Short mmCIF file of C-alpha atoms in Angstrom, two decimals:
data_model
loop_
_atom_site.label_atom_id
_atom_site.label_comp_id
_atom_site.label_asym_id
_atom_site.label_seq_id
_atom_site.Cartn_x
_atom_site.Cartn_y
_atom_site.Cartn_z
CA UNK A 29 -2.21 22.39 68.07
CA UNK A 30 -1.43 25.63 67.22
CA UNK A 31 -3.24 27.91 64.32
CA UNK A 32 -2.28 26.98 60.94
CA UNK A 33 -0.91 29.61 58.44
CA UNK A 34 -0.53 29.34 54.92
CA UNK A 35 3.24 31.21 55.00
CA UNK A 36 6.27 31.98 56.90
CA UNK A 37 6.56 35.22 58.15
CA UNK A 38 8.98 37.81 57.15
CA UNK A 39 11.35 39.76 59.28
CA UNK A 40 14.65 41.00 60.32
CA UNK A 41 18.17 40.65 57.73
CA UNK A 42 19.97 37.68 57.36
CA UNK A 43 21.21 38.66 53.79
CA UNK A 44 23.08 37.37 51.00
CA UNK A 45 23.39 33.88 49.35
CA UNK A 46 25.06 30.84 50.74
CA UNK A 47 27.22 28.81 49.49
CA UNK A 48 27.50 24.94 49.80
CA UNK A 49 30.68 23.21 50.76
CA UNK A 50 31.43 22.31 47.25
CA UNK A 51 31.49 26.02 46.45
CA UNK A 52 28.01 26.10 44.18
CA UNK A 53 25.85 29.15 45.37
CA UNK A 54 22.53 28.26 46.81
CA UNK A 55 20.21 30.18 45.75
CA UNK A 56 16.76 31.80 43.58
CA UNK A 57 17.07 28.42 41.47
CA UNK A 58 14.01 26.22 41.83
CA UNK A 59 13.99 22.85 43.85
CA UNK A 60 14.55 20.01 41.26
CA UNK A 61 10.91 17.86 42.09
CA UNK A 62 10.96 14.26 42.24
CA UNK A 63 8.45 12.22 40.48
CA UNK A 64 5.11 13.45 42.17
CA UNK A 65 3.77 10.49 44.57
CA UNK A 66 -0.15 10.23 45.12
CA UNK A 67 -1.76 11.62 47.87
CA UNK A 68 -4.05 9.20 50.26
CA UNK A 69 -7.09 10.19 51.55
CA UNK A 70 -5.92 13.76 51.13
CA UNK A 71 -2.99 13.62 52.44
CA UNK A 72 0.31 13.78 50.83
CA UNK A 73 3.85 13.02 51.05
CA UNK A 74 6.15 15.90 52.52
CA UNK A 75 9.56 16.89 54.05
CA UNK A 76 8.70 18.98 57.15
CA UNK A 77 11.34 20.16 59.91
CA UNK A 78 11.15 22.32 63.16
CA UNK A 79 13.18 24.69 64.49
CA UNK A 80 13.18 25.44 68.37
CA UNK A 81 14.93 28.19 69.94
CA UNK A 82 17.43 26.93 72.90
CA UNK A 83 16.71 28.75 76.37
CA UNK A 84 13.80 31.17 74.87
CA UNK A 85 11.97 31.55 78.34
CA UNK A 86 14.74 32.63 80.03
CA UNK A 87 14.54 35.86 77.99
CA UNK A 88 12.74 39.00 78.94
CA UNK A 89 10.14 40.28 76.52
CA UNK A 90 12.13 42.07 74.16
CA UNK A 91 15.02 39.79 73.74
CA UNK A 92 12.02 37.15 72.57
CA UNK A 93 10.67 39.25 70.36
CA UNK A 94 13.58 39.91 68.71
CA UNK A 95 14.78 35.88 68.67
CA UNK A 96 11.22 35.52 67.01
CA UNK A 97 11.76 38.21 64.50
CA UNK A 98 15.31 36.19 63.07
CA UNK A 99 13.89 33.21 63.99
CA UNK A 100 11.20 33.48 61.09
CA UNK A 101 13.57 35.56 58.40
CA UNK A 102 16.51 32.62 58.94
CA UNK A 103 13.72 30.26 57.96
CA UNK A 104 12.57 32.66 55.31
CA UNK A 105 15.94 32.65 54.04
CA UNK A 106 16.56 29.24 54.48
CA UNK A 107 13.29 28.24 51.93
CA UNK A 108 14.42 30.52 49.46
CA UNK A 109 18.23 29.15 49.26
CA UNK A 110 16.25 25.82 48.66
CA UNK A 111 14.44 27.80 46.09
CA UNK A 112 11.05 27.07 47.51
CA UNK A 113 8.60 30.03 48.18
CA UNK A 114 7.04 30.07 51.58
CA UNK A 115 3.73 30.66 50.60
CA UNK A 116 3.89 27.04 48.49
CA UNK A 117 4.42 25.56 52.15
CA UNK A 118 2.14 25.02 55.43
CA UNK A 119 3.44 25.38 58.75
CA UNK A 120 2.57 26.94 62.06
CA UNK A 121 4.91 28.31 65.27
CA UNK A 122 4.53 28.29 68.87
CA UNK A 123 6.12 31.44 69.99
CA UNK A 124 9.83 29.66 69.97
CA UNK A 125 9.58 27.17 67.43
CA UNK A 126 8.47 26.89 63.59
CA UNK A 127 7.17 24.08 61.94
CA UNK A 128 7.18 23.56 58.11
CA UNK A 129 5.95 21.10 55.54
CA UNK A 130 7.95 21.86 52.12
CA UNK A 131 5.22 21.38 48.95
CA UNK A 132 4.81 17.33 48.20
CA UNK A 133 6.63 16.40 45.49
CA UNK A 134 10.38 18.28 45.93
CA UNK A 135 13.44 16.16 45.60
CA UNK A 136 14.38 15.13 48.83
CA UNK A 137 17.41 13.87 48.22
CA UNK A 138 18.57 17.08 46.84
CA UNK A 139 16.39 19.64 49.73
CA UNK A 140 18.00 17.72 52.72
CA UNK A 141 21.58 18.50 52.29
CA UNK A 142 20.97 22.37 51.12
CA UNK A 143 19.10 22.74 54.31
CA UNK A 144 21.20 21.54 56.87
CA UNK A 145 23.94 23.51 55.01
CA UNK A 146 22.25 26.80 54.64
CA UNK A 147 20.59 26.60 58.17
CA UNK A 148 23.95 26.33 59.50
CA UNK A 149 25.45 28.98 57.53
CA UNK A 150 22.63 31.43 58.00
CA UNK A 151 22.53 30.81 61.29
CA UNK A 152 26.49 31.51 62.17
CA UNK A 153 25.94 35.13 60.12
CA UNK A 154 22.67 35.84 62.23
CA UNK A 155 24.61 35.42 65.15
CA UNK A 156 28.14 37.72 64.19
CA UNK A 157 25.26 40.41 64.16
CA UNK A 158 23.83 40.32 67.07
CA UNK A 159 25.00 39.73 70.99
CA UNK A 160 22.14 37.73 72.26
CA UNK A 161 23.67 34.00 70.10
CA UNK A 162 20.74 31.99 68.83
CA UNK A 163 21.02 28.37 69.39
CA UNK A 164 18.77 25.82 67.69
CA UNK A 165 17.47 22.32 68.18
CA UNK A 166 15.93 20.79 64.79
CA UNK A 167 14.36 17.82 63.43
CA UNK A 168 13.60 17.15 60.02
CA UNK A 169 11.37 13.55 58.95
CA UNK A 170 9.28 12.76 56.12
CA UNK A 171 5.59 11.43 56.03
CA UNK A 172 1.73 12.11 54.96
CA UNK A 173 0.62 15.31 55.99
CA UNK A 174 -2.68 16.20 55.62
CA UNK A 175 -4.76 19.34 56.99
CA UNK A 176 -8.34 19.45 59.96
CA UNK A 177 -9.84 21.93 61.60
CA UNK A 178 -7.49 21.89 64.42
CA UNK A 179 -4.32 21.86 62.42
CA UNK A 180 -2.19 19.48 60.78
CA UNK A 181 -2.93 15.51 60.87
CA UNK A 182 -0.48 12.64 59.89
CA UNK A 183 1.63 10.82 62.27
CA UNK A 184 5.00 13.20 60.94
CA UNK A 185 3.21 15.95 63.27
CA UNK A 186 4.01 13.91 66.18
CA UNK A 187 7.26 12.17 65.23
CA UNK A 188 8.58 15.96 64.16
CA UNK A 189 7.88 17.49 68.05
CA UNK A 190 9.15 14.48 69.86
CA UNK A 191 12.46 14.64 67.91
CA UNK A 192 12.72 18.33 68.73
CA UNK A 193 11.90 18.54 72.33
CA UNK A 194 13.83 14.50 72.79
CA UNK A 195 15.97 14.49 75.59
CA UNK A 196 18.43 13.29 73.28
CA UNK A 197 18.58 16.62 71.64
CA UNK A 198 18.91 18.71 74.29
CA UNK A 199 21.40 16.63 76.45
CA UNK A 200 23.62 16.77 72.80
CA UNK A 201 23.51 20.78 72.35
CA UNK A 202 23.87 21.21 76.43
CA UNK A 203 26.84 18.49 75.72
CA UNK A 204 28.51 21.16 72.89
CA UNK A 205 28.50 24.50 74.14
CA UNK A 206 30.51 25.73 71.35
CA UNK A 207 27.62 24.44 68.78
CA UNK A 208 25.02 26.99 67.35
CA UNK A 209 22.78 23.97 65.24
CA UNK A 210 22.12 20.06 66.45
CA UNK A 211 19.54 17.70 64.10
CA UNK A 212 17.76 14.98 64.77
CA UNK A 213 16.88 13.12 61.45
CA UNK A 214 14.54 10.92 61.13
CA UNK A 215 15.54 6.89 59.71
CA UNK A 216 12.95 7.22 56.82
CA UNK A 217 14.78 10.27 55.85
CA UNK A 218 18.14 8.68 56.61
CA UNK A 219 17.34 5.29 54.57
CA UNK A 220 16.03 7.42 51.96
CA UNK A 221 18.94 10.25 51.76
CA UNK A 222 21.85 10.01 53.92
CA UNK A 223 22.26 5.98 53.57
CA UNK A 224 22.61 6.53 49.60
CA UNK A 225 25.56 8.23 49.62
CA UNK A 226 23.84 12.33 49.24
CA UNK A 227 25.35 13.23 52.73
CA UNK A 228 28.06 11.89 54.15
CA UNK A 229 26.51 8.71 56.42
CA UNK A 230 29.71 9.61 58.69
CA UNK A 231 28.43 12.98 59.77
CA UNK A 232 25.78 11.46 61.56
CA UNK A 233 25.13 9.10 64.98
CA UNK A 234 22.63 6.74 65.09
CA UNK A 235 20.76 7.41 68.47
CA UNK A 236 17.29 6.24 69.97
CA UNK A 237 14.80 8.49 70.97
CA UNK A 238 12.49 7.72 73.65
CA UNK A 239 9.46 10.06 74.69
CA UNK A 240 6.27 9.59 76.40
CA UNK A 241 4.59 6.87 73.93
CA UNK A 242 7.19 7.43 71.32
CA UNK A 243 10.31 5.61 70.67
CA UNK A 244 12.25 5.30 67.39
CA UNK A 245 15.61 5.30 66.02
CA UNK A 246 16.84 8.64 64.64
CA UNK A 247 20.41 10.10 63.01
CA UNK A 248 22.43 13.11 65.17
CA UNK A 249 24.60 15.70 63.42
CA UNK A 250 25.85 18.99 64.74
CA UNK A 251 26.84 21.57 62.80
#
């Protein structure tokens, strides 16, 4: 597991404020917070997502450096369009990915569709600035999360990474050339969410996910 850190780095310019499909800016207001559920045996209920870079080792030096440097300011960006400060979350990165737990108790019905819509949108204006076109594979579930010495602990950890790096994902964004951003959601998320009527249920494909020990139904959607 990689070293935990208690913020998101900052770097490069991905500027300006999004705005949702319904034409609302998204933006410096504060995540509404659902009614605070109790934590169990220190850990606690969160809405955590990763974000892996498509094709990062086939870059030279540089070119990762720089993918890592808008990388971490799109997800910068991304928490404060959801109006969530990164230093209220946990998360860690692995050179081409970031992982991040929101703080327990946000509205996840609410989060969920601003960040699918702002990643998407943040990501497309990242991209008109630069030649070298980011492409992204992300999962987002929801579960206990707790902290240990090593890292994080809670099965979400696990279900998070073999979401992101499912065969699944990557066959779907090899499958779309012409897409910048494919998700993998997780049922518990989609039951809880996107079943409800908060996103539209026809956005997304049910698929299975099979990896290594893990299998489990999860909900596709490019964007």
């Amino acid at each position: 597991m990689n070293q935990q850190h208690n913020e998101i780095s900052v770097g490069g310019d991905v500027g300006g404020n999004v705005v949702a499909g319904n034409g609302n800016t998204v933006g410096a207001a504060p995540a509404p917070r659902a009614e605070q559920r109790p934590a169990v045996d220190g850990m606690a209920p969160r809405l955590g997502f990763v974000v892996d870079v498509v094709g990062f080792g086939h870059r030279d030096a540089e070119s990762q450096a720089e993918l890592q440097h808008r990388l971490d300011e799109l997800v910068r960006r991304v928490l404060a369009d959801l109006g969530i400060d990164p230093e209220d979350t946990i998360g860690s990165d692995s050179g081409d990915s970031r992982l991040a737990f929101l703080p327990a108790g946000v509205d996840w019905s609410r989060v969920l569709p601003t960040m699918i819509s702002a990643m998407g949108e943040r990501l497309g204006r990242d991209n008109r600035r630069y030649r070298d076109r980011m492409r992204l594979r992300m999962s987002i579930g929801t579960g206990l999360v707790g902290t240990g010495p090593l890292g994080f602990t809670g099965q979400l950890v696990v279900d998070l990474h073999r979401l992101v790096d499912s065969e699944v994902l990557r066959q779907s964004i090899r499958d779309h050339p012409d897409t910048d951003l494919v998700v993998l959601v997780s049922q518990a998320l989609h039951d809880d969410v996107i079943r409800p009527g908060h996103l539209d249920p026809a956005d997304f494909t049910p698929v299975t996910v099979t990896a290594k020990e893990f299998a489990a139904p999860a909900w596709l959607r490019l964007c």
